[in-house]
Structure formats: structure tokens, C-alpha cells
Amino acid sequence: MIKNIFKNTGPGTLVAAAFIGPGTVTLCTLAGVNFGFNLLWAMLLSIIATLVLQEMAARLGIISRKGLSEVIREEIKTPFLRKGITVLILSAVVVGNASYEAGNISGGVLGLESVLGKYSFSLGTISVNLMSLFIGLIAFILLYHGSYKFLEKALISLVLFMSISFVATAVITKPNFLEVLNGVFIPKLPEKSILTIIGLVGTTVVPYNLFLHAALVKERWQKKEDLKFARKDTIISIIIGGLVSMAIIISAEAIQTKDIANAADLAKGLAPLFGGFAKYLMALGLFAAGITSAITAPLAAAYVAKGCLGWSGSLKSKKFRCVWIAILFLGVLFSSIGIKPIEIIKFAQVANGMLLPIIAGILLWIVNKKSVLGNYVNSNIQNIFGILIVCVTVFLGVKGILEVLNMV
């Protein structure tokens, strides 16, 4: 039975692995600590938006047999506009993922250090964190193997492990079920919560996941008839990912102190109330979140570069490997020399929230082109949801900029 359940599971799980990274864990922790259950509705909104957009990306990949960046490069006919959007995508995804990768690795380090302590060595005046090198090495080995099926199995295992860790922690806190439902289905906007809401949306509806998903479904499925499997995979994986994010918010609400900066602090805060068991669950979950995102971020960047620049070849091609190695190296470098993880993660997540409307708008335009998808273009209902999502993300992005500039 279990074998049948996971027979057609794959790319969706990798998408979930990408968005349940240290950024998600950190922001969900801060949301729970600072606002209790009041922002659970933002996670529900994020899950719905992710389902709609990732289904579009998966459909594009299976039907067109191309990645999102490849289709953009081919469908935009005006040279100036095509180059401008290509530079924007490369900057947002490839360059952006380099800084985002440091947050992924640093988040995994937080999980390890909360259990094992800190290990470092000095190079002159610079202190190098050994845990960052360890996580980078694991990510390098998994990526260098170059097999999609191998990566898929490894990430599915890590996501399952991570999910069990976080959900078990939430159960331990024994939340009030009616208050949780109230937080999920009745939207509230507490004072000074707008940037947290933007972060929750940005950390779940990750722009680079749209490129990653469209590229990965081509590796997993070959026929148009397989679209039903891709949709099932997407729905199950993203709902599980959303429930995990909600579980972290629920866990964080149980903490009495407000002196929380990251999920490692959440683990320590839970220990006096529920014993060391909760601490280990949270720490191991954060470690798994760091590893999964440390793998998917470089992988997504490499797929985007491959599509935008028109490269051919597989996961084992030299150009493809050069991109993800560069992203991984920069992530390990910035993480290991002591840049504060919380600042890296918060910056990356808010930036994703700002960039999302642009990427979502381009995807919505493409999946309405019959020249690309034929009879598989968006339905009217899908377009309504897509337009609403773009409008909401534009609104949140503008509000966030004004908030940063102290104009609201």
C-alpha cells in the first residue's frame, strides 16, 4: 500500500522540500511567537496560491516538454524585452539563490548546534564553522551523483523525517483546537504584522520553485496522460508542506518568552515545558530543512541558467554542475564565516515576496498561450485564481516596501 502511495510521488515533494527550509521554519517561529495563531490564515492563503501556481508550472513542463525559463526565452519575441526579463530572472533566481543558500546552510547549522554544540577552527583572524562545511559536503555529494531518481528518493526521505519532527512537536504542545481553526479561517491583521505576512507568503510561494517544478516534471513523467499524476503529486506534497508550516506556528505559540530569534531558540524554549524530547525533534527537523533547501536552491538555479541561456545536456553536464557548485560554494562560504543566519533568511524571504508578482504574472501569461499548451491552457476559473494571486502579492509587496520606508 505504501509503495502504491509513493509510486507517482516526486517533483511535488522536492518543491515542498524547497519551501520548508530554514526561512520557513524561522518566519513561522517568529509568527507564532509574536502573533500566536492569528497569522495561520496567511499560511492557508499561501498554500492555495502555491497549489494554483505550481500546478500551472507542472502542466507547462509536462505538456510543452520545456522548462519555464526556456519557454520565456522562446515566447518573448522582442529582443530588448527578452534580454531584460532574462537578466531579471537570472538575477532573482541564480544570484538571489546564492545568498539564499547561505541561509539554508546556516539554518541547518542551527539545528545541529542546538544538539551537538559549536565546532569551528581559525584561519588567521577568520573563524570557520565546521558544521557549515559538513552540510555543504552532504549537499555536494547528493547533487554530484547527478541522478534525478537518487535525488528524489533522498529528498522524499528527508521531507518525511522533517514533517514527522515538526508535526510531533506541535502535538506535544497540546494546542486549543478551536483557537487554531479560528486562526486558520478568520483573517486578522495584528499591528506590525504586514512584513511577517509577506514573509510567510514569500517563503511558501517561492519564485524559483516555479522554474524547478516545470523542469523536474519532465524528468519524472514523459506523456501528457501523466498530468493527472503530476497534479495529485502537487496537491498532496504542498498540503503536507503547508501543514508542517502551520505546525511550526502552533508550536511557537506555546512559548511564553518573546526572546526568540530562530527555530533553535524555539527548541530551547519548548524544553522547560515539554522536556528535552521537543528540543531534539525541533533541532533534527531544522537540520533536515536546511539540507533539503541546500540541495534544491542550487538545483533550481542551475535549471534556470540552463533554460535562460539555452544550454543542452543533463544534470551531469559541466555547465549545469558549474552553476550549482558556485551557488553551493558561496552558500558554504558566507555561512561558515559567521554572517548571522537570521538576517540572511529574513532578507531572502522578504525579497522573494517582492519578486513573486513578476514571476507569477509571466507564468500566468504563458499558460494562456495555445501556441505553447494547446488545449491545456488555463480555464477561466484558473485564470481568476491566478489574477487574484498576482493582485494580492502586488498589494502585499507594495505595503511591505512602504512599511520598510516607514511610510505607513
CSV table of C-alpha atoms in Angstrom, one decimal:
chain,number,residue,atom,x,y,z
A,1,MET,CA,0.0,0.0,0.0
A,2,ILE,CA,2.8,2.4,1.0
A,3,LYS,CA,4.6,1.5,-2.2
A,4,ASN,CA,1.5,2.5,-4.3
A,5,ILE,CA,1.1,5.8,-2.5
A,6,PHE,CA,4.6,6.9,-3.3
A,7,LYS,CA,4.7,5.3,-6.8
A,8,ASN,CA,3.9,8.6,-8.5
A,9,THR,CA,5.3,10.9,-5.9
A,10,GLY,CA,8.4,13.0,-6.7
A,11,PRO,CA,8.7,16.6,-8.1
A,12,GLY,CA,6.0,17.9,-5.7
A,13,THR,CA,7.9,16.6,-2.8
A,14,LEU,CA,11.0,18.4,-4.0
A,15,VAL,CA,9.0,21.6,-4.2
A,16,ALA,CA,7.8,21.1,-0.6
A,17,ALA,CA,11.5,20.4,0.4
A,18,ALA,CA,12.4,23.7,-1.1
A,19,PHE,CA,9.9,25.8,0.6
A,20,ILE,CA,10.1,24.2,4.0
A,21,GLY,CA,13.6,25.5,4.5
A,22,PRO,CA,15.1,27.3,7.4
A,23,GLY,CA,13.4,30.5,6.1
A,24,THR,CA,10.0,29.0,6.5
A,25,VAL,CA,10.9,27.5,9.9
A,26,THR,CA,12.3,30.8,11.1
A,27,LEU,CA,9.4,33.0,9.9
A,28,CYS,CA,6.8,30.6,11.1
A,29,THR,CA,8.5,30.5,14.5
A,30,LEU,CA,8.5,34.3,14.7
A,31,ALA,CA,4.9,34.4,13.5
A,32,GLY,CA,3.8,32.0,16.3
A,33,VAL,CA,5.8,33.7,19.0
A,34,ASN,CA,4.8,37.3,18.1
A,35,PHE,CA,1.2,36.8,16.9
A,36,GLY,CA,0.1,33.4,18.2
A,37,PHE,CA,-2.4,31.7,15.9
A,38,ASN,CA,-3.5,34.9,14.3
A,39,LEU,CA,-1.5,34.5,11.1
A,40,LEU,CA,-2.4,30.9,10.3
A,41,TRP,CA,-4.8,32.3,7.7
A,42,ALA,CA,-1.8,33.7,5.9
A,43,MET,CA,-0.4,30.2,5.6
A,44,LEU,CA,-3.7,28.9,4.2
A,45,LEU,CA,-3.6,31.7,1.6
A,46,SER,CA,0.0,30.8,0.8
A,47,ILE,CA,-0.9,27.1,0.4
A,48,ILE,CA,-3.8,27.9,-2.0
A,49,ALA,CA,-1.6,30.2,-4.0
A,50,THR,CA,1.2,27.7,-4.2
A,51,LEU,CA,-1.2,24.9,-5.4
A,52,VAL,CA,-2.5,27.1,-8.2
A,53,LEU,CA,0.9,28.4,-9.4
A,54,GLN,CA,2.7,25.1,-9.1
A,55,GLU,CA,0.0,23.2,-11.0
A,56,MET,CA,0.5,25.7,-13.8
A,57,ALA,CA,4.2,25.2,-13.7
A,58,ALA,CA,3.9,21.4,-13.7
A,59,ARG,CA,1.4,21.5,-16.6
A,60,LEU,CA,3.7,23.7,-18.6
A,61,GLY,CA,6.6,21.3,-18.1
A,62,ILE,CA,4.7,18.1,-19.0
A,63,ILE,CA,2.8,19.5,-22.0
A,64,SER,CA,5.5,21.7,-23.5
A,65,ARG,CA,8.4,19.4,-22.5
A,66,LYS,CA,10.3,22.6,-21.7
A,67,GLY,CA,11.2,24.5,-18.5
A,68,LEU,CA,9.7,27.8,-17.6
A,69,SER,CA,12.9,29.8,-18.4
A,70,GLU,CA,13.2,28.0,-21.8
A,71,VAL,CA,9.6,29.0,-22.8
A,72,ILE,CA,10.1,32.6,-21.6
A,73,ARG,CA,13.2,32.8,-23.8
A,74,GLU,CA,11.3,31.4,-26.8
A,75,GLU,CA,8.0,33.2,-26.5
A,76,ILE,CA,9.1,36.7,-25.8
A,77,LYS,CA,9.9,37.9,-29.3
A,78,THR,CA,11.1,41.5,-28.6
A,79,PRO,CA,14.9,41.2,-28.2
A,80,PHE,CA,15.2,44.1,-25.7
A,81,LEU,CA,12.3,42.8,-23.6
A,82,ARG,CA,13.6,39.2,-23.7
A,83,LYS,CA,17.0,40.2,-22.6
A,84,GLY,CA,15.6,42.4,-19.8
A,85,ILE,CA,13.4,39.6,-18.4
A,86,THR,CA,16.2,37.1,-18.8
A,87,VAL,CA,18.5,39.3,-16.8
A,88,LEU,CA,15.8,39.8,-14.2
A,89,ILE,CA,15.2,36.1,-13.8
A,90,LEU,CA,18.9,35.2,-13.7
A,91,SER,CA,19.4,38.0,-11.0
A,92,ALA,CA,16.4,37.0,-9.0
A,93,VAL,CA,16.9,33.2,-9.1
A,94,VAL,CA,20.6,32.5,-9.7
A,95,VAL,CA,22.2,35.4,-7.9
A,96,GLY,CA,19.4,35.5,-5.3
A,97,ASN,CA,19.8,31.8,-4.6
A,98,ALA,CA,23.5,32.3,-3.8
A,99,SER,CA,22.5,34.5,-0.8
A,100,TYR,CA,19.5,32.3,0.0
A,101,GLU,CA,21.8,29.3,0.1
A,102,ALA,CA,23.8,30.8,2.9
A,103,GLY,CA,20.6,31.0,4.9
A,104,ASN,CA,19.7,27.4,4.1
A,105,ILE,CA,23.0,26.1,5.3
A,106,SER,CA,23.1,28.4,8.3
A,107,GLY,CA,19.6,27.2,9.3
A,108,GLY,CA,20.8,23.6,9.2
A,109,VAL,CA,23.7,24.5,11.3
A,110,LEU,CA,21.4,26.0,13.9
A,111,GLY,CA,19.7,22.6,14.2
A,112,LEU,CA,23.0,20.7,14.6
A,113,GLU,CA,24.5,23.2,17.1
A,114,SER,CA,21.4,23.2,19.4
A,115,VAL,CA,22.1,19.5,20.0
A,116,LEU,CA,25.9,19.0,19.3
A,117,GLY,CA,27.3,22.4,20.2
A,118,LYS,CA,29.6,24.6,18.1
A,119,TYR,CA,32.6,23.3,16.2
A,120,SER,CA,34.9,25.7,14.4
A,121,PHE,CA,38.6,26.4,13.6
A,122,SER,CA,40.5,29.6,12.9
A,123,LEU,CA,42.2,30.8,9.7
A,124,GLY,CA,44.1,33.8,10.8
A,125,THR,CA,41.5,36.3,12.0
A,126,ILE,CA,38.6,34.3,10.4
A,127,SER,CA,36.7,31.7,12.4
A,128,VAL,CA,35.3,28.9,10.1
A,129,ASN,CA,32.2,26.9,11.2
A,130,LEU,CA,32.8,23.2,10.6
A,131,MET,CA,29.1,22.5,10.7
A,132,SER,CA,28.6,24.6,7.5
A,133,LEU,CA,31.3,22.6,5.8
A,134,PHE,CA,29.6,19.4,6.8
A,135,ILE,CA,26.2,20.4,5.5
A,136,GLY,CA,27.8,21.7,2.3
A,137,LEU,CA,29.6,18.4,1.8
A,138,ILE,CA,26.4,16.4,2.2
A,139,ALA,CA,24.6,18.6,-0.4
A,140,PHE,CA,27.6,18.3,-2.8
A,141,ILE,CA,27.6,14.5,-2.6
A,142,LEU,CA,23.9,14.3,-3.3
A,143,LEU,CA,24.0,16.8,-6.2
A,144,TYR,CA,27.1,15.5,-7.8
A,145,HIS,CA,25.6,12.0,-8.0
A,146,GLY,CA,23.6,13.6,-10.9
A,147,SER,CA,20.7,11.1,-10.9
A,148,TYR,CA,17.2,12.5,-10.6
A,149,LYS,CA,15.8,9.3,-9.1
A,150,PHE,CA,18.5,9.3,-6.4
A,151,LEU,CA,17.9,12.9,-5.5
A,152,GLU,CA,14.2,12.3,-5.4
A,153,LYS,CA,14.5,9.4,-3.0
A,154,ALA,CA,16.9,11.2,-0.8
A,155,LEU,CA,14.7,14.4,-0.6
A,156,ILE,CA,11.5,12.4,0.0
A,157,SER,CA,13.1,10.7,2.9
A,158,LEU,CA,14.3,14.0,4.4
A,159,VAL,CA,11.0,15.7,3.9
A,160,LEU,CA,9.1,12.8,5.6
A,161,PHE,CA,11.6,12.9,8.5
A,162,MET,CA,11.3,16.7,8.8
A,163,SER,CA,7.5,16.6,8.7
A,164,ILE,CA,7.3,14.0,11.4
A,165,SER,CA,9.6,16.1,13.6
A,166,PHE,CA,7.7,19.3,13.3
A,167,VAL,CA,4.2,17.8,13.5
A,168,ALA,CA,5.1,15.8,16.5
A,169,THR,CA,6.4,18.9,18.2
A,170,ALA,CA,3.1,20.7,17.6
A,171,VAL,CA,1.1,17.8,19.0
A,172,ILE,CA,3.3,17.9,22.2
A,173,THR,CA,2.2,21.5,22.8
A,174,LYS,CA,-1.5,20.4,23.0
A,175,PRO,CA,-2.9,23.5,21.3
A,176,ASN,CA,-6.6,24.6,21.7
A,177,PHE,CA,-8.2,23.1,18.5
A,178,LEU,CA,-10.9,25.8,18.3
A,179,GLU,CA,-8.4,28.6,18.6
A,180,VAL,CA,-6.3,27.0,15.8
A,181,LEU,CA,-9.4,26.8,13.5
A,182,ASN,CA,-10.2,30.4,14.3
A,183,GLY,CA,-6.7,31.5,13.3
A,184,VAL,CA,-6.9,29.5,10.0
A,185,PHE,CA,-10.2,30.6,8.8
A,186,ILE,CA,-10.7,34.1,10.2
A,187,PRO,CA,-8.2,36.6,8.8
A,188,LYS,CA,-6.7,39.1,11.3
A,189,LEU,CA,-4.1,41.8,10.7
A,190,PRO,CA,-2.3,42.4,14.1
A,191,GLU,CA,-0.3,45.6,14.4
A,192,LYS,CA,3.2,45.4,12.7
A,193,SER,CA,2.4,42.0,11.1
A,194,ILE,CA,2.5,43.0,7.4
A,195,LEU,CA,6.2,42.1,6.9
A,196,THR,CA,5.7,38.8,8.6
A,197,ILE,CA,2.7,38.1,6.4
A,198,ILE,CA,4.7,39.0,3.3
A,199,GLY,CA,7.5,36.7,4.5
A,200,LEU,CA,5.1,33.8,5.1
A,201,VAL,CA,3.7,34.2,1.6
A,202,GLY,CA,7.2,34.7,0.1
A,203,THR,CA,8.7,31.7,1.9
A,204,THR,CA,5.9,29.4,0.7
A,205,VAL,CA,5.2,30.6,-2.8
A,206,VAL,CA,8.9,30.6,-3.7
A,207,PRO,CA,9.5,32.0,-7.2
A,208,TYR,CA,12.4,29.7,-8.0
A,209,ASN,CA,10.1,26.7,-7.3
A,210,LEU,CA,8.0,27.5,-10.4
A,211,PHE,CA,11.1,27.1,-12.5
A,212,LEU,CA,12.3,24.0,-10.6
A,213,HIS,CA,8.9,22.2,-10.8
A,214,ALA,CA,8.5,22.8,-14.6
A,215,ALA,CA,11.9,21.4,-15.2
A,216,LEU,CA,11.6,18.4,-12.8
A,217,VAL,CA,8.3,17.0,-14.1
A,218,LYS,CA,10.0,16.4,-17.5
A,219,GLU,CA,12.5,14.1,-15.7
A,220,ARG,CA,9.7,12.3,-13.9
A,221,TRP,CA,6.9,11.9,-16.5
A,222,GLN,CA,7.0,11.6,-20.3
A,223,LYS,CA,3.4,11.6,-21.5
A,224,LYS,CA,0.5,14.1,-21.5
A,225,GLU,CA,-1.6,11.5,-19.8
A,226,ASP,CA,0.7,11.7,-16.8
A,227,LEU,CA,-0.6,15.1,-16.0
A,228,LYS,CA,-3.1,13.6,-13.6
A,229,PHE,CA,-0.2,12.0,-11.6
A,230,ALA,CA,1.6,15.4,-11.5
A,231,ARG,CA,-1.5,17.1,-10.2
A,232,LYS,CA,-2.0,14.5,-7.5
A,233,ASP,CA,1.7,14.7,-6.5
A,234,THR,CA,1.5,18.5,-6.3
A,235,ILE,CA,-1.7,18.6,-4.2
A,236,ILE,CA,-0.5,16.0,-1.7
A,237,SER,CA,3.0,17.4,-1.3
A,238,ILE,CA,2.1,21.1,-1.0
A,239,ILE,CA,-0.8,20.4,1.5
A,240,ILE,CA,1.7,18.4,3.6
A,241,GLY,CA,4.2,21.2,3.4
A,242,GLY,CA,1.6,23.7,4.4
A,243,LEU,CA,0.5,21.6,7.4
A,244,VAL,CA,4.1,21.4,8.5
A,245,SER,CA,4.5,25.2,8.4
A,246,MET,CA,1.3,25.6,10.4
A,247,ALA,CA,2.6,23.0,12.9
A,248,ILE,CA,5.7,25.2,13.5
A,249,ILE,CA,3.5,28.3,14.1
A,250,ILE,CA,1.3,26.3,16.5
A,251,SER,CA,4.5,25.0,18.4
A,252,ALA,CA,5.9,28.6,18.6
A,253,GLU,CA,2.6,29.9,20.1
A,254,ALA,CA,3.2,27.7,23.2
A,255,ILE,CA,6.4,29.6,24.1
A,256,GLN,CA,5.9,32.2,26.9
A,257,THR,CA,9.0,34.3,26.3
A,258,LYS,CA,9.3,36.7,23.4
A,259,ASP,CA,13.1,36.4,23.3
A,260,ILE,CA,13.1,34.1,20.2
A,261,ALA,CA,15.3,34.8,17.2
A,262,ASN,CA,15.1,31.4,15.3
A,263,ALA,CA,13.8,27.8,15.5
A,264,ALA,CA,16.8,26.7,17.6
A,265,ASP,CA,15.6,29.2,20.3
A,266,LEU,CA,12.1,27.7,19.8
A,267,ALA,CA,13.5,24.2,20.6
A,268,LYS,CA,15.2,25.5,23.7
A,269,GLY,CA,12.0,27.4,24.8
A,270,LEU,CA,10.0,24.2,24.5
A,271,ALA,CA,12.3,22.2,26.6
A,272,PRO,CA,11.2,23.5,30.1
A,273,LEU,CA,7.6,22.9,29.2
A,274,PHE,CA,7.7,19.6,27.4
A,275,GLY,CA,11.2,18.2,28.2
A,276,GLY,CA,14.2,17.7,26.1
A,277,PHE,CA,12.3,15.5,23.6
A,278,ALA,CA,10.8,18.5,21.9
A,279,LYS,CA,14.2,20.2,21.7
A,280,TYR,CA,15.6,17.2,19.8
A,281,LEU,CA,12.6,17.0,17.4
A,282,MET,CA,12.8,20.6,16.5
A,283,ALA,CA,16.6,20.5,16.1
A,284,LEU,CA,16.5,17.5,13.8
A,285,GLY,CA,13.6,19.0,11.8
A,286,LEU,CA,15.6,22.2,11.3
A,287,PHE,CA,18.7,20.2,10.2
A,288,ALA,CA,16.6,18.3,7.7
A,289,ALA,CA,15.0,21.6,6.5
A,290,GLY,CA,18.5,23.0,5.9
A,291,ILE,CA,19.7,20.0,4.0
A,292,THR,CA,16.7,19.8,1.7
A,293,SER,CA,16.8,23.5,0.8
A,294,ALA,CA,20.6,23.5,0.5
A,295,ILE,CA,20.1,20.9,-2.3
A,296,THR,CA,17.1,22.4,-4.1
A,297,ALA,CA,18.2,26.0,-4.2
A,298,PRO,CA,21.4,25.3,-6.3
A,299,LEU,CA,19.5,22.8,-8.4
A,300,ALA,CA,16.8,25.4,-9.2
A,301,ALA,CA,19.5,28.0,-10.1
A,302,ALA,CA,21.2,25.5,-12.4
A,303,TYR,CA,17.9,24.7,-14.2
A,304,VAL,CA,17.1,28.4,-14.6
A,305,ALA,CA,20.6,29.2,-16.0
A,306,LYS,CA,20.3,26.2,-18.4
A,307,GLY,CA,16.9,27.3,-19.7
A,308,CYS,CA,17.7,31.1,-19.9
A,309,LEU,CA,21.0,30.6,-21.7
A,310,GLY,CA,19.9,27.8,-23.9
A,311,TRP,CA,22.3,25.1,-22.7
A,312,SER,CA,21.8,21.5,-23.6
A,313,GLY,CA,22.8,18.4,-21.6
A,314,SER,CA,21.7,16.6,-18.4
A,315,LEU,CA,22.2,17.1,-14.7
A,316,LYS,CA,25.8,15.8,-15.2
A,317,SER,CA,26.8,18.3,-17.8
A,318,LYS,CA,29.8,20.6,-16.9
A,319,LYS,CA,27.9,23.9,-17.3
A,320,PHE,CA,25.0,22.6,-15.2
A,321,ARG,CA,27.4,21.4,-12.5
A,322,CYS,CA,29.4,24.7,-12.5
A,323,VAL,CA,26.2,26.7,-11.6
A,324,TRP,CA,25.1,24.6,-8.7
A,325,ILE,CA,28.7,24.2,-7.4
A,326,ALA,CA,29.1,28.0,-7.5
A,327,ILE,CA,25.8,28.6,-5.6
A,328,LEU,CA,26.7,25.9,-3.0
A,329,PHE,CA,30.3,27.2,-2.6
A,330,LEU,CA,29.1,30.8,-2.0
A,331,GLY,CA,26.5,29.5,0.5
A,332,VAL,CA,29.0,27.5,2.4
A,333,LEU,CA,31.5,30.4,2.4
A,334,PHE,CA,29.1,33.0,3.7
A,335,SER,CA,27.6,30.7,6.2
A,336,SER,CA,30.9,29.4,7.6
A,337,ILE,CA,32.5,32.8,8.2
A,338,GLY,CA,29.7,33.8,10.6
A,339,ILE,CA,27.2,36.0,8.8
A,340,LYS,CA,24.1,36.0,11.1
A,341,PRO,CA,21.7,33.3,9.8
A,342,ILE,CA,18.5,35.2,10.9
A,343,GLU,CA,19.4,38.3,8.9
A,344,ILE,CA,20.2,36.2,5.8
A,345,ILE,CA,17.0,34.3,6.0
A,346,LYS,CA,14.7,37.2,6.7
A,347,PHE,CA,16.2,39.2,3.8
A,348,ALA,CA,15.9,36.3,1.3
A,349,GLN,CA,12.3,35.6,2.3
A,350,VAL,CA,11.1,39.2,2.1
A,351,ALA,CA,12.9,39.6,-1.3
A,352,ASN,CA,11.1,36.5,-2.6
A,353,GLY,CA,7.8,38.1,-1.5
A,354,MET,CA,8.6,41.2,-3.5
A,355,LEU,CA,9.7,39.3,-6.6
A,356,LEU,CA,6.8,36.9,-6.7
A,357,PRO,CA,4.2,39.1,-8.5
A,358,ILE,CA,6.6,39.5,-11.5
A,359,ILE,CA,7.3,35.7,-11.9
A,360,ALA,CA,3.6,34.8,-11.3
A,361,GLY,CA,2.5,37.3,-13.9
A,362,ILE,CA,4.8,35.9,-16.5
A,363,LEU,CA,3.7,32.3,-15.8
A,364,LEU,CA,0.0,33.3,-16.0
A,365,TRP,CA,0.7,34.9,-19.4
A,366,ILE,CA,2.5,31.8,-20.7
A,367,VAL,CA,-0.1,29.2,-19.6
A,368,ASN,CA,-2.8,31.1,-21.6
A,369,LYS,CA,-0.9,30.7,-24.8
A,370,LYS,CA,-2.3,28.0,-27.1
A,371,SER,CA,0.9,28.0,-29.1
A,372,VAL,CA,2.6,26.6,-26.0
A,373,LEU,CA,-0.1,24.4,-24.3
A,374,GLY,CA,-2.7,23.8,-27.0
A,375,ASN,CA,-5.9,22.5,-25.3
A,376,TYR,CA,-4.2,22.5,-21.9
A,377,VAL,CA,-4.3,26.3,-21.4
A,378,ASN,CA,-5.8,27.8,-18.3
A,379,SER,CA,-9.6,27.5,-17.7
A,380,ASN,CA,-11.5,30.7,-16.7
A,381,ILE,CA,-11.5,29.6,-13.0
A,382,GLN,CA,-7.7,29.0,-13.1
A,383,ASN,CA,-7.3,32.5,-14.6
A,384,ILE,CA,-9.5,34.1,-11.9
A,385,PHE,CA,-7.4,32.4,-9.2
A,386,GLY,CA,-4.2,33.4,-10.9
A,387,ILE,CA,-5.1,37.0,-11.3
A,388,LEU,CA,-6.3,37.2,-7.7
A,389,ILE,CA,-3.0,35.7,-6.5
A,390,VAL,CA,-1.0,38.2,-8.6
A,391,CYS,CA,-3.1,41.1,-7.3
A,392,VAL,CA,-2.7,40.0,-3.6
A,393,THR,CA,1.1,39.6,-4.0
A,394,VAL,CA,1.4,43.0,-5.6
A,395,PHE,CA,-0.6,44.6,-2.8
A,396,LEU,CA,1.5,42.8,-0.1
A,397,GLY,CA,4.7,43.8,-1.9
A,398,VAL,CA,3.8,47.5,-2.1
A,399,LYS,CA,2.6,47.5,1.5
A,400,GLY,CA,5.9,45.9,2.5
A,401,ILE,CA,8.0,48.5,0.7
A,402,LEU,CA,6.0,51.3,2.3
A,403,GLU,CA,6.4,49.6,5.7
A,404,VAL,CA,10.2,49.4,5.3
A,405,LEU,CA,10.3,53.0,4.3
A,406,ASN,CA,8.2,53.9,7.4
A,407,MET,CA,5.5,55.4,5.2
A,408,VAL,CA,2.6,53.5,6.7
